[in-house]
Short mmCIF file of C-alpha atoms and ligand atoms in Angstrom, two decimals:
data_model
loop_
_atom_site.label_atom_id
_atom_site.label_comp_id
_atom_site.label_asym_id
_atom_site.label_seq_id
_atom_site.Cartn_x
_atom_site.Cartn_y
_atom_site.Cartn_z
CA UNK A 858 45.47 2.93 114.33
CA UNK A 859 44.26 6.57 114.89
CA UNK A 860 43.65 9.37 112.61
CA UNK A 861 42.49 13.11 111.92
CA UNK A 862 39.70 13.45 110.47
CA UNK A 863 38.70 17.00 108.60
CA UNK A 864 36.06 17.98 106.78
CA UNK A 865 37.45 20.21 104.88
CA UNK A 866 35.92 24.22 103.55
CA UNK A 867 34.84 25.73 106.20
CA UNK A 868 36.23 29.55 107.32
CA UNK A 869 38.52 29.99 110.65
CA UNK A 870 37.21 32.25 113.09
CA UNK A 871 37.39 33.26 116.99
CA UNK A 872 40.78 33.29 119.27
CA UNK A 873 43.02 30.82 120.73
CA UNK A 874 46.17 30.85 122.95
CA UNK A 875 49.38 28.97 121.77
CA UNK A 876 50.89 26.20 123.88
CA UNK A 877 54.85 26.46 125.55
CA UNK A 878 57.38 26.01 122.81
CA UNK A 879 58.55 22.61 122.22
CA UNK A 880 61.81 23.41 120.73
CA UNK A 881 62.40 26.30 123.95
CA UNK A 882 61.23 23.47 126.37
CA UNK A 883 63.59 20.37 125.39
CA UNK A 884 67.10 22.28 125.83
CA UNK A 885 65.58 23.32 129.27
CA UNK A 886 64.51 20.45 130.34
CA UNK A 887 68.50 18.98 129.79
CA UNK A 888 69.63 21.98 131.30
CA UNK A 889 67.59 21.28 134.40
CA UNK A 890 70.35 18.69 135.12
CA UNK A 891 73.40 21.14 135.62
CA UNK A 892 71.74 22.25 138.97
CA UNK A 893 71.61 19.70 141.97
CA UNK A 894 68.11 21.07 142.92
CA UNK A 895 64.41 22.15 141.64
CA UNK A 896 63.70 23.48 138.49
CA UNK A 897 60.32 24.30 137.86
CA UNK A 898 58.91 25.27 134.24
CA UNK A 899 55.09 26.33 133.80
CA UNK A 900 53.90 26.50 130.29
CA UNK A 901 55.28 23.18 129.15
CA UNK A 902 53.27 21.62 126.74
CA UNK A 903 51.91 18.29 127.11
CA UNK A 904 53.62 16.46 123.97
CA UNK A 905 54.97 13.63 122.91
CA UNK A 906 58.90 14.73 123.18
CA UNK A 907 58.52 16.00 126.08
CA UNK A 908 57.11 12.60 127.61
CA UNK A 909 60.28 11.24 125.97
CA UNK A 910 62.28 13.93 127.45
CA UNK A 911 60.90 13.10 130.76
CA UNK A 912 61.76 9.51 130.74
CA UNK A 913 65.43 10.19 129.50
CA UNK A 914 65.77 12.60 132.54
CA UNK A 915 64.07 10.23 135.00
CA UNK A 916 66.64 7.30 133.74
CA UNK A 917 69.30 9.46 134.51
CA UNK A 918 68.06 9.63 138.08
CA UNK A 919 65.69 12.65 138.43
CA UNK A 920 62.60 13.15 139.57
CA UNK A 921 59.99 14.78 137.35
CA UNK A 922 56.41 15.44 138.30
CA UNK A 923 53.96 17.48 136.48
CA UNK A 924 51.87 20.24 138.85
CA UNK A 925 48.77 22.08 138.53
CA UNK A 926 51.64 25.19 137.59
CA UNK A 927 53.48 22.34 135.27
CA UNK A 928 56.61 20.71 135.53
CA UNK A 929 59.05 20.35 138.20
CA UNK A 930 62.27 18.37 137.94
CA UNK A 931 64.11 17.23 141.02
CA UNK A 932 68.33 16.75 139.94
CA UNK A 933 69.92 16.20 142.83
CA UNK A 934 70.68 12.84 142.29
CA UNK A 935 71.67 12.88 138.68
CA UNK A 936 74.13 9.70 138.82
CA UNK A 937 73.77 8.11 135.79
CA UNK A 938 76.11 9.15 132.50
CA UNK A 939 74.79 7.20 129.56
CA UNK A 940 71.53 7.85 127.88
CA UNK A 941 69.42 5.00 126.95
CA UNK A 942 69.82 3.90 123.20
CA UNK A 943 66.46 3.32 123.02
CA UNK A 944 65.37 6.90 123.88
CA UNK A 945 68.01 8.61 121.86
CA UNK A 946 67.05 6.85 118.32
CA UNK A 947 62.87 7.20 119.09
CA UNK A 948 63.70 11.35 119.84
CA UNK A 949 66.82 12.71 117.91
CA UNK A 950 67.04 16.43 120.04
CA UNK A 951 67.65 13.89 123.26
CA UNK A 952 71.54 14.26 121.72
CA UNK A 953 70.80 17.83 123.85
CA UNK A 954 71.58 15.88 127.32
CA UNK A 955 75.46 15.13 125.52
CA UNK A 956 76.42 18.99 126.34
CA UNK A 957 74.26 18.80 129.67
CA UNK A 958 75.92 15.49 131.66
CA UNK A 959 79.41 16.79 130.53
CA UNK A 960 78.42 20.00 132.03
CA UNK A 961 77.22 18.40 135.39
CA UNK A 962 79.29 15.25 135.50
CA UNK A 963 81.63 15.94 133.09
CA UNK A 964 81.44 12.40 131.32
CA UNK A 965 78.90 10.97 129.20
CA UNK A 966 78.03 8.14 126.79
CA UNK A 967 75.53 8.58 124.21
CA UNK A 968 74.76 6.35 120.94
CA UNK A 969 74.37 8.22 117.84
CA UNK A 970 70.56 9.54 117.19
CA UNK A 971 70.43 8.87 113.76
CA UNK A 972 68.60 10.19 110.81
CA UNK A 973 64.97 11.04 110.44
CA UNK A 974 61.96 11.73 107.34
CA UNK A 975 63.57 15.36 106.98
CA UNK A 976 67.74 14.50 107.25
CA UNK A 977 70.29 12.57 107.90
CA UNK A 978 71.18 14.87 110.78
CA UNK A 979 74.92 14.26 111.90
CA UNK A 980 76.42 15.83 114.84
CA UNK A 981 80.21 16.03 113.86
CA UNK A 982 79.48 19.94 114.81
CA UNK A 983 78.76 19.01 118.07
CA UNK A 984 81.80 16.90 118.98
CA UNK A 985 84.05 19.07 117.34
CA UNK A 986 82.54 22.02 119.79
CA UNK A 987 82.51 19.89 122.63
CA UNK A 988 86.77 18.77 121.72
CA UNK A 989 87.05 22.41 122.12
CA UNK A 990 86.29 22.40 125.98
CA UNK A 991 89.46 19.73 126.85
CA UNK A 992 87.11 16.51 126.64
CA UNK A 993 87.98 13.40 124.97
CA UNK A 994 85.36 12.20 122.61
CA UNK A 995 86.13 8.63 121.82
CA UNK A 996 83.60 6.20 119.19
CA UNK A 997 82.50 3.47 117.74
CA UNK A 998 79.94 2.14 115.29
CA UNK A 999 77.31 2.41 118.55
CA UNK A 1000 78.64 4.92 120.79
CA UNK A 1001 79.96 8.24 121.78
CA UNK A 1002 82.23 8.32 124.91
CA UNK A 1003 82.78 11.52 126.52
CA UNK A 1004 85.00 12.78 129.51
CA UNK A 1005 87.49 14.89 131.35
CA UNK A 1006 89.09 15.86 134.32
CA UNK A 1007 89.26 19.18 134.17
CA UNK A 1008 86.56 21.16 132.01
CA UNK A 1009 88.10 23.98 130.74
CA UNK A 1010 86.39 27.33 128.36
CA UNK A 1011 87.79 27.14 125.03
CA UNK A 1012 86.98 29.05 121.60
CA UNK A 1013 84.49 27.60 119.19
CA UNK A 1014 83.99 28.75 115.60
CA UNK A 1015 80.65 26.64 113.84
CA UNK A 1016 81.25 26.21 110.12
CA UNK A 1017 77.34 26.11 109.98
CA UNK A 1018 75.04 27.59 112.36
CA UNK A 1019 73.50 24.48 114.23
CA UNK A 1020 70.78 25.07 116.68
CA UNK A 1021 71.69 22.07 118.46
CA UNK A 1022 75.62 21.93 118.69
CA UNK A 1023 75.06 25.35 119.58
CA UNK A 1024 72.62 24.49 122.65
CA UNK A 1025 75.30 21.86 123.53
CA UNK A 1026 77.84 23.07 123.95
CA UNK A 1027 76.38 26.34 126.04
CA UNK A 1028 75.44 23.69 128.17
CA UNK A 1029 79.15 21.91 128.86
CA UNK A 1030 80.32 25.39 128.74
CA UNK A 1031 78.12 26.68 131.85
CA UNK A 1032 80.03 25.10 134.65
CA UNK A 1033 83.53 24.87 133.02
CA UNK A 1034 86.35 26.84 134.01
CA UNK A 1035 87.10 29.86 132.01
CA UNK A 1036 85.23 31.52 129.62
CA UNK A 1037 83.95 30.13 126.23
CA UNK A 1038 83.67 31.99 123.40
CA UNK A 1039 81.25 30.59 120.72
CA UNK A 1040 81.33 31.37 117.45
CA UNK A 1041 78.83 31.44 114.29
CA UNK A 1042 76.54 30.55 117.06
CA UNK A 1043 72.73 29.62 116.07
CA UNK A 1044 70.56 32.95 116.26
CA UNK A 1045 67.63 30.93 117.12
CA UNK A 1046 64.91 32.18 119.59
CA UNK A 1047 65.43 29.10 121.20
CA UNK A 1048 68.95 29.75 121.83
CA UNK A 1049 67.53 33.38 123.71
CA UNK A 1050 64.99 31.37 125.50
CA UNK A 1051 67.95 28.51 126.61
CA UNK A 1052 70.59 31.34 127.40
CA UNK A 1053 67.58 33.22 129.56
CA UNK A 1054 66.71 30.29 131.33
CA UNK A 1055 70.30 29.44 132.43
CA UNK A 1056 70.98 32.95 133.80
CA UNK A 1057 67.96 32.72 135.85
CA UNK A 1058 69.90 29.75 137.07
CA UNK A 1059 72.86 32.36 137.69
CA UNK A 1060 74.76 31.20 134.56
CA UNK A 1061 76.99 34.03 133.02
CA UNK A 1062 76.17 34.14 129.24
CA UNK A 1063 75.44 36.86 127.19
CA UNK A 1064 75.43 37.28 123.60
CA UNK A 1065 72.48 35.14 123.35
CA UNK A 1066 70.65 35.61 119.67
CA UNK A 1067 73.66 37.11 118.27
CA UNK A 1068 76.23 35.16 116.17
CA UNK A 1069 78.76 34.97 119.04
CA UNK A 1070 78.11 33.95 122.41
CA UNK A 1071 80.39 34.36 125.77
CA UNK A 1072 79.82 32.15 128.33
CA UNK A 1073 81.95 32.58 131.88
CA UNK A 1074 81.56 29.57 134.35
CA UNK A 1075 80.17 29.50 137.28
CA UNK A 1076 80.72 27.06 140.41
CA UNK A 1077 77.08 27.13 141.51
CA UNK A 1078 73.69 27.50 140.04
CA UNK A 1079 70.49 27.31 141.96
CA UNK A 1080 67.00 26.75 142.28
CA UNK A 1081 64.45 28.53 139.21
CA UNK A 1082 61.09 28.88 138.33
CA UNK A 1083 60.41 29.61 134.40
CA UNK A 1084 57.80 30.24 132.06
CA UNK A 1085 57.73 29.28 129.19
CA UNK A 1086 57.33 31.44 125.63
CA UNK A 1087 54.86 30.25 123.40
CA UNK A 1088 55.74 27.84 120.58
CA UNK A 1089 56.38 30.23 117.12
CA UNK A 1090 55.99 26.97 114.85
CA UNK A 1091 52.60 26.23 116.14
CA UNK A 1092 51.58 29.70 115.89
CA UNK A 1093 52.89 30.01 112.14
CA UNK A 1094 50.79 26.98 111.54
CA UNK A 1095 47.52 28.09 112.79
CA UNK A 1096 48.48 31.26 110.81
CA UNK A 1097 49.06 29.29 107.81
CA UNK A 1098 45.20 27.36 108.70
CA UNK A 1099 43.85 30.67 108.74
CA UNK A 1100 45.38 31.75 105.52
CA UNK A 1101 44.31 29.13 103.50
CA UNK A 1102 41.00 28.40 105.19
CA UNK A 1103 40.06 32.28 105.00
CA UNK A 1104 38.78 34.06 108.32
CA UNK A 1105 39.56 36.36 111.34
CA UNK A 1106 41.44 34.56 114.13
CA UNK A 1107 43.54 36.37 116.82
CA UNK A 1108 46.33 33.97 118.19
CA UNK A 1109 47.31 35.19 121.74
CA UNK A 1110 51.64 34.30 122.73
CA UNK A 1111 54.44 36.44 123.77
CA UNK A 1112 56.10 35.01 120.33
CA UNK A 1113 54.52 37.40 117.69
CA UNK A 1114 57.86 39.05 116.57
CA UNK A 1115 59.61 35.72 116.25
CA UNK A 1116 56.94 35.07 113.25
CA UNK A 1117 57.75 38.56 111.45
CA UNK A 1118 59.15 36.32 108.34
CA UNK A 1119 56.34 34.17 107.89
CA UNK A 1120 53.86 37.31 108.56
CA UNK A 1121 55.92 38.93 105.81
CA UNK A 1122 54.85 35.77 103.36
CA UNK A 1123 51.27 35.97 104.42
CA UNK A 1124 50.90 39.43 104.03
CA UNK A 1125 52.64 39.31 100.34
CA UNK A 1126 49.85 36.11 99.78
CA UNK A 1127 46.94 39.16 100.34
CA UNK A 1128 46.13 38.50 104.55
CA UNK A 1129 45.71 41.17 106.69
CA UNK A 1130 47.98 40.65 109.57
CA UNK A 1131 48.14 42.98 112.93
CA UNK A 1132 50.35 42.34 115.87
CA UNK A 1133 50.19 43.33 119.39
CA UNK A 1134 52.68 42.34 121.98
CA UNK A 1135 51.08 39.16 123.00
CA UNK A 1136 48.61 38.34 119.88
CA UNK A 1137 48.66 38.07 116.01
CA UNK A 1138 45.22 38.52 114.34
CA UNK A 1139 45.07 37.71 111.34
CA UNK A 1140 42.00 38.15 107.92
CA UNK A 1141 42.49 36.08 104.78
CA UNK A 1142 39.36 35.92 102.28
CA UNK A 1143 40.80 32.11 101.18
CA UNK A 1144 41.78 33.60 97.93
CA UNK A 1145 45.57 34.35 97.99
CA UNK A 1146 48.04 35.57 95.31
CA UNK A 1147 50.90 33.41 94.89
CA UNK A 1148 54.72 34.55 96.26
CA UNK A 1149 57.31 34.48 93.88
CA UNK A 1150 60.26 32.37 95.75
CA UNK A 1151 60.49 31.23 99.50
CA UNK A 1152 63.63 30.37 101.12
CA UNK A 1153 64.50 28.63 104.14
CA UNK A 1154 67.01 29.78 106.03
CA UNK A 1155 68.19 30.35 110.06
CA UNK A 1156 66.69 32.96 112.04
CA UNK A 1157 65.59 35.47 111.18
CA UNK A 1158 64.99 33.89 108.09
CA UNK A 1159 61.92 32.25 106.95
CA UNK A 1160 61.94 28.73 109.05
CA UNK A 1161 62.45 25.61 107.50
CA UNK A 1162 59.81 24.18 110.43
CA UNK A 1163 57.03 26.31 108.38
CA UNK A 1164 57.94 25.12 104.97
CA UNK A 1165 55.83 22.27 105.04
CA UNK A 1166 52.98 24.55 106.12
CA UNK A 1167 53.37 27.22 103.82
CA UNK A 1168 53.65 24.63 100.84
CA UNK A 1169 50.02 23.35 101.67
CA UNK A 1170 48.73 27.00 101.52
CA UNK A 1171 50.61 28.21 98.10
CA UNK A 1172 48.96 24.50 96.48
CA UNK A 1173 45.71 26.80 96.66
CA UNK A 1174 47.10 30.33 95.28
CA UNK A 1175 46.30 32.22 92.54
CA UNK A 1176 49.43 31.28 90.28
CA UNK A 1177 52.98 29.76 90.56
CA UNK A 1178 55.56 29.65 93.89
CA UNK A 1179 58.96 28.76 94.06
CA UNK A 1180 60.19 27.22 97.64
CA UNK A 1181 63.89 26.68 98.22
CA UNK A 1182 64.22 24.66 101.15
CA UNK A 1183 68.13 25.55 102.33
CA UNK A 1184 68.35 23.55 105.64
CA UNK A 1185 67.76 20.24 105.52
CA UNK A 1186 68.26 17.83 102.49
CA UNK A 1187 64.98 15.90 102.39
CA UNK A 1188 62.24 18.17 103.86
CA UNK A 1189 59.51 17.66 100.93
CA UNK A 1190 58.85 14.09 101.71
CA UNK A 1191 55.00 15.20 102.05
CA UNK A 1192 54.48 16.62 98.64
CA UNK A 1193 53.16 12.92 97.58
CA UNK A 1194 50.67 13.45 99.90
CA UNK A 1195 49.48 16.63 99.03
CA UNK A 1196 49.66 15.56 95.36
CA UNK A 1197 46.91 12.74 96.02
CA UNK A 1198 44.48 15.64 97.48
CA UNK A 1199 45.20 17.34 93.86
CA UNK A 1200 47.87 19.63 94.77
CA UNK A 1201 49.90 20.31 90.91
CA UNK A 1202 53.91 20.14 92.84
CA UNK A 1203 57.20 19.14 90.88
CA UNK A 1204 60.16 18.55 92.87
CA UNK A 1205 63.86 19.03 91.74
CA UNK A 1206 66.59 19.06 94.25
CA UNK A 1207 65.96 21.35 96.90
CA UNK A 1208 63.95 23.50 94.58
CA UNK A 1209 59.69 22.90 95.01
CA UNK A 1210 57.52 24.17 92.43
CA UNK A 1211 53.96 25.02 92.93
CA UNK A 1212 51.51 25.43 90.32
CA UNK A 1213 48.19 26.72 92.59
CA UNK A 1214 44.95 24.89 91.98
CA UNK A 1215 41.42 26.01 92.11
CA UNK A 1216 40.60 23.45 95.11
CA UNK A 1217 42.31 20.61 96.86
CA UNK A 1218 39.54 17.49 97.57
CA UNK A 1219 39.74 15.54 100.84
CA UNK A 1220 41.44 11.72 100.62
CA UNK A 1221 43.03 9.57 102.81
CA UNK A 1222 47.15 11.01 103.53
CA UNK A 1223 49.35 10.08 105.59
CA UNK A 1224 52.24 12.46 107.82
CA UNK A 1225 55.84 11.56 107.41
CA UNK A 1226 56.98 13.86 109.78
CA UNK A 1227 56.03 16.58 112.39
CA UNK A 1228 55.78 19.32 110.54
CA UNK A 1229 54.21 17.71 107.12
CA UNK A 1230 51.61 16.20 108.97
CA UNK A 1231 50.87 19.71 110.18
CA UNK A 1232 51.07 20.77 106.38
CA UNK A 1233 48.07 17.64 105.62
CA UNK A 1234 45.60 19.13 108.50
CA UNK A 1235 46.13 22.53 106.86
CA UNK A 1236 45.62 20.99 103.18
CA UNK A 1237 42.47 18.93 104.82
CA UNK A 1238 41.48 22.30 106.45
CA UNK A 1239 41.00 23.84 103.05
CA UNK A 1240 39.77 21.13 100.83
CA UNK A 1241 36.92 19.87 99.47
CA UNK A 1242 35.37 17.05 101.24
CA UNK A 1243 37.15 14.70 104.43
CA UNK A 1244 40.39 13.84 104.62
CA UNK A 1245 41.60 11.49 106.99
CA UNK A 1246 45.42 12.15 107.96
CA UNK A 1247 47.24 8.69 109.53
CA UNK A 1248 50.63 8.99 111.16
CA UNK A 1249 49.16 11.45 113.99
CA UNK A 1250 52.10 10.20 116.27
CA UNK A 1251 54.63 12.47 114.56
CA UNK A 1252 52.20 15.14 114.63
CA UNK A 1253 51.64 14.78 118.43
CA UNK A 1254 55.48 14.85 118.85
CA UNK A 1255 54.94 19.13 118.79
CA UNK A 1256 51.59 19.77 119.09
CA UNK A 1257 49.45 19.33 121.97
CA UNK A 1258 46.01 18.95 120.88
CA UNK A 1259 45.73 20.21 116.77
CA UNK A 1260 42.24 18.83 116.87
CA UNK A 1261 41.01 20.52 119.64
CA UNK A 1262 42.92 24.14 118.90
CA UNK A 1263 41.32 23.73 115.56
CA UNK A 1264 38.15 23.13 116.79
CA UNK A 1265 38.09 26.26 119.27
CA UNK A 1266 38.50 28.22 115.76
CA UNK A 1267 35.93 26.74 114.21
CA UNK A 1268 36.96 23.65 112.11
CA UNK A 1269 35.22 20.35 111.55
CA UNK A 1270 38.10 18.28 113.15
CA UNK A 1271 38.74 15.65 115.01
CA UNK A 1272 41.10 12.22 116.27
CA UNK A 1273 39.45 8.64 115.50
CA UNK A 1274 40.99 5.90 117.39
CA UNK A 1275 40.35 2.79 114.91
C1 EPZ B 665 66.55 22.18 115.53
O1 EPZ B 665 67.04 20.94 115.04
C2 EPZ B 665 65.04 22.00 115.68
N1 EPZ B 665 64.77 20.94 116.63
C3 EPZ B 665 64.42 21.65 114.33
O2 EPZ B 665 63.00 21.59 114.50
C4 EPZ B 665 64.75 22.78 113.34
O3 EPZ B 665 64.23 22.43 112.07
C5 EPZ B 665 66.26 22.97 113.26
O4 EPZ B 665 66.79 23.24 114.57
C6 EPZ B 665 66.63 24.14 112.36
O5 EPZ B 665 66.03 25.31 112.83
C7 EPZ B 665 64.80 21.21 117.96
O6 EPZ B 665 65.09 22.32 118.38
C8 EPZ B 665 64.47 20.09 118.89
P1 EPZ B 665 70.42 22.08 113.24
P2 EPZ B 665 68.66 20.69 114.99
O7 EPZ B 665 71.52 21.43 113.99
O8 EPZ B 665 69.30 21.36 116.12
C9 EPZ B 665 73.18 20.27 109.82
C10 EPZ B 665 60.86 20.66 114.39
O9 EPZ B 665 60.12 20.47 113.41
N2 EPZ B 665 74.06 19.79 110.89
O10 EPZ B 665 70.28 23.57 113.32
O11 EPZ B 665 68.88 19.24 114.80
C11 EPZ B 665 71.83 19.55 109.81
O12 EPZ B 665 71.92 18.32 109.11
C12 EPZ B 665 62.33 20.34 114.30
O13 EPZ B 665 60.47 21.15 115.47
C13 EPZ B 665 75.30 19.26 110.56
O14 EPZ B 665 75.66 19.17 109.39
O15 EPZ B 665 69.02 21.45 113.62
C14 EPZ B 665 70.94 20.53 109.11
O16 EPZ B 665 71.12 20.40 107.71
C15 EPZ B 665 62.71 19.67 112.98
N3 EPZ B 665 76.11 18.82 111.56
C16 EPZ B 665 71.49 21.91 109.56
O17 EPZ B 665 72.82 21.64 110.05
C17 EPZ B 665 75.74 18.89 112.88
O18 EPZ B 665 76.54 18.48 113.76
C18 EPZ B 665 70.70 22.57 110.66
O19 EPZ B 665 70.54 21.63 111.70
C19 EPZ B 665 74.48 19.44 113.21
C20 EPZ B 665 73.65 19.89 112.20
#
């Protein structure tokens, strides 16, 4: 079984350039299907969902290949409707290709993705949406059966903001005849990124990062080549490294505004943060003030994908921290784990509440999820003596190479393969 290995207390320095967004790159890669041609996407980040994403596209009937430039996806012969079971429970966001093989073949049949560490994550927002666009959604205990003859715009109005039932049904919505009108859409960058991506395609949306989004259908779509914005959760967490490690780093992406929330919360913790177009740098001295209260919340909020970060770095302040997570219902699984390396964290409900310790000390933890295990580097980052973090595989779900980005800025990091 692998590991990370960190020895923890040393200071960040120097610069590194973020990877292609994973949460940007897995809508596109579904939407590569509504065109019977080439897409082409450089950027993409070599990651574990991807190479799931990949395989779910290829078993469909595309063909992907990865270039020196990055990624190209052949869907012209797209002529398979159901997505492989085993696919869709290993990578929930696969639900993504529902809205996309409606929108290109107008049927589909899906099984259910299921929960994960951080929710139970039901999608009765997305078949409600899709209803909306004349399909018939018919289930059982397994499966999700989708189809219709004539795909027609409707209205949708979310009762939540979802990033995902909003990505799907954009997606059925592209091709369909009419114009949709969507609703309490997610504000998500990666709902700006999808919507810019499909009119590159020659899609008609617009609204895209506003709460209501109009999308006119098109007959044809054609051939694109897109790059990628850099990932704004892996920036946050190298931010979040930085800020609890102490340093000077400069981070170089074309997704500094996106992280204006969580620069807001690092610059109330005492870091100096300046931000160009395309770079963040950032100066902590290691010894930061506690915030008051954090809350998740949708964009432009603070993100619930940095919440596991963030809590590593406040275990450290100088005094007490309140974090609300608002999103998802079980999202402080890895407060155990930072417990063991000393952390002082009591959990009640969605409320977490962090009494900051002088030092952390390195043990053996173990990631839960994707993001938590993110939160353990950064908690090995800054303590005393090794940790060793297990469960890398969720970890390597959205981040291409933590060890080695870390390393370029100066940490003692690196995998073990037992
Ligand atoms: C996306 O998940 C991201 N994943 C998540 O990032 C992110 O945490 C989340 O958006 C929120 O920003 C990808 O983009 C691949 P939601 P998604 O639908 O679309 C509830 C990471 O770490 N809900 O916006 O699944 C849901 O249970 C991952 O990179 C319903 O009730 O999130 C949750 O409480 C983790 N019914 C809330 O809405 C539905 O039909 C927000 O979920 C759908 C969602």
């Amino acid at each position: 079984m692998a590991f990370i290995e960190v020895v923890g207390g040393r200071h960040l320095s120097g610069e590194l350039t973020i990877q292609g967004s994973k949460n940007a790159v897995l809508p596109i890669l579904a939407a590569s299907i509504l065109h019977k041609g080439i897409t082409r996407i450089k950027n993409c980040p070599k990651i574990i969902d991807v190479y799931h994403m990949i395989k779910l596209l290829e078993s469909i009937g595309c063909i992907v290949t990865w270039e020196q430039e990055g990624l190209t996806i052949d869907a012209t012969d797209v002529n398979y409707n159901s997505v492989d079971k085993k696919y869709v429970s290993s990578m929930r966001s696969s639900i993504i290709l529902l809205g996309a093989l409606i929108g290109r073949n107008k049927c589909v049949t899906i099984s259910y993705p299921g929960g994960c560490a951080i929710g139970e994550r039901p999608i009765d927002l997305h078949l409600k949406a899709i209803k909306e666009l004349n399909v018939e959604v018919i289930r059982n205990e397994d499966l999700i059966f989708c189809s219709t003859v004539h795909l027609i715009g409707g209205n949708i109005e979310f009762a939540k903001q979802s990033v995902g039932a909003t990505e799907n049904i954009i997606l059925a919505a592209v091709k369909a005849e009419g114009v949709t009108i969507v609703n309490n859409a997610a504000c998500e960058p990666e709902i700006t990124e999808l919507c810019s991506f499909l009119n590159q395609m020659g899609a008609r949306i617009t609204g895209a990062g506003s709460k209501t989004i109009k999308i006119e259908g098109v007959k044809e779509l054609k051939d694109v080549d897109y790059t990628l914005v850099s990932d704004r959760i892996v920036m946050g967490t190298y931010l979040a490294a930085v800020a609890g490690t102490g340093g000077s780093v400069t981070l170089r992406g074309n997704c500094c505004e996106e992280n204006a929330s969580v620069i807001e919360v690092l610059r109330k913790l005492g870091c100096r943060v300046g931000v160009g177009n395309d770079y963040i740098n950032i100066c902590s001295n290691g010894k930061l003030q506690a915030s008051s209260i954090i809350e998740t919340e949708s964009y432009p909020g603070f993100p619930t994908d940095m919440q596991s970060q963030i809590m590593s770095v406040l275990s450290i302040a100088n005094g007490s921290s309140l974090v609300v997570e608002n999103i998802f219902e079980s999202r402080f699984k890895t407060v155990s784990e930072l417990v063991k390396m000393g952390a002082e964290i009591y959990v009640n409900g969605k409320v977490a509440q962090i009494h900051g310790v002088n030092a952390l000390y390195g043990t053996d933890v173990k990631a839960l999820d994707l993001r938590g295990g993110a939160g353990l580097v950064i908690a090995g980052l800054m303590a005393n003596g090794t940790s060793r973090v297990s469960g890398i595989e969720y970890i390597e779900r959205g981040y291409q190479d933590i060890c080695l980005d870390l390393r370029t800025l100066g940490a003692d990091i690196r995998k073990v393969e037992e």
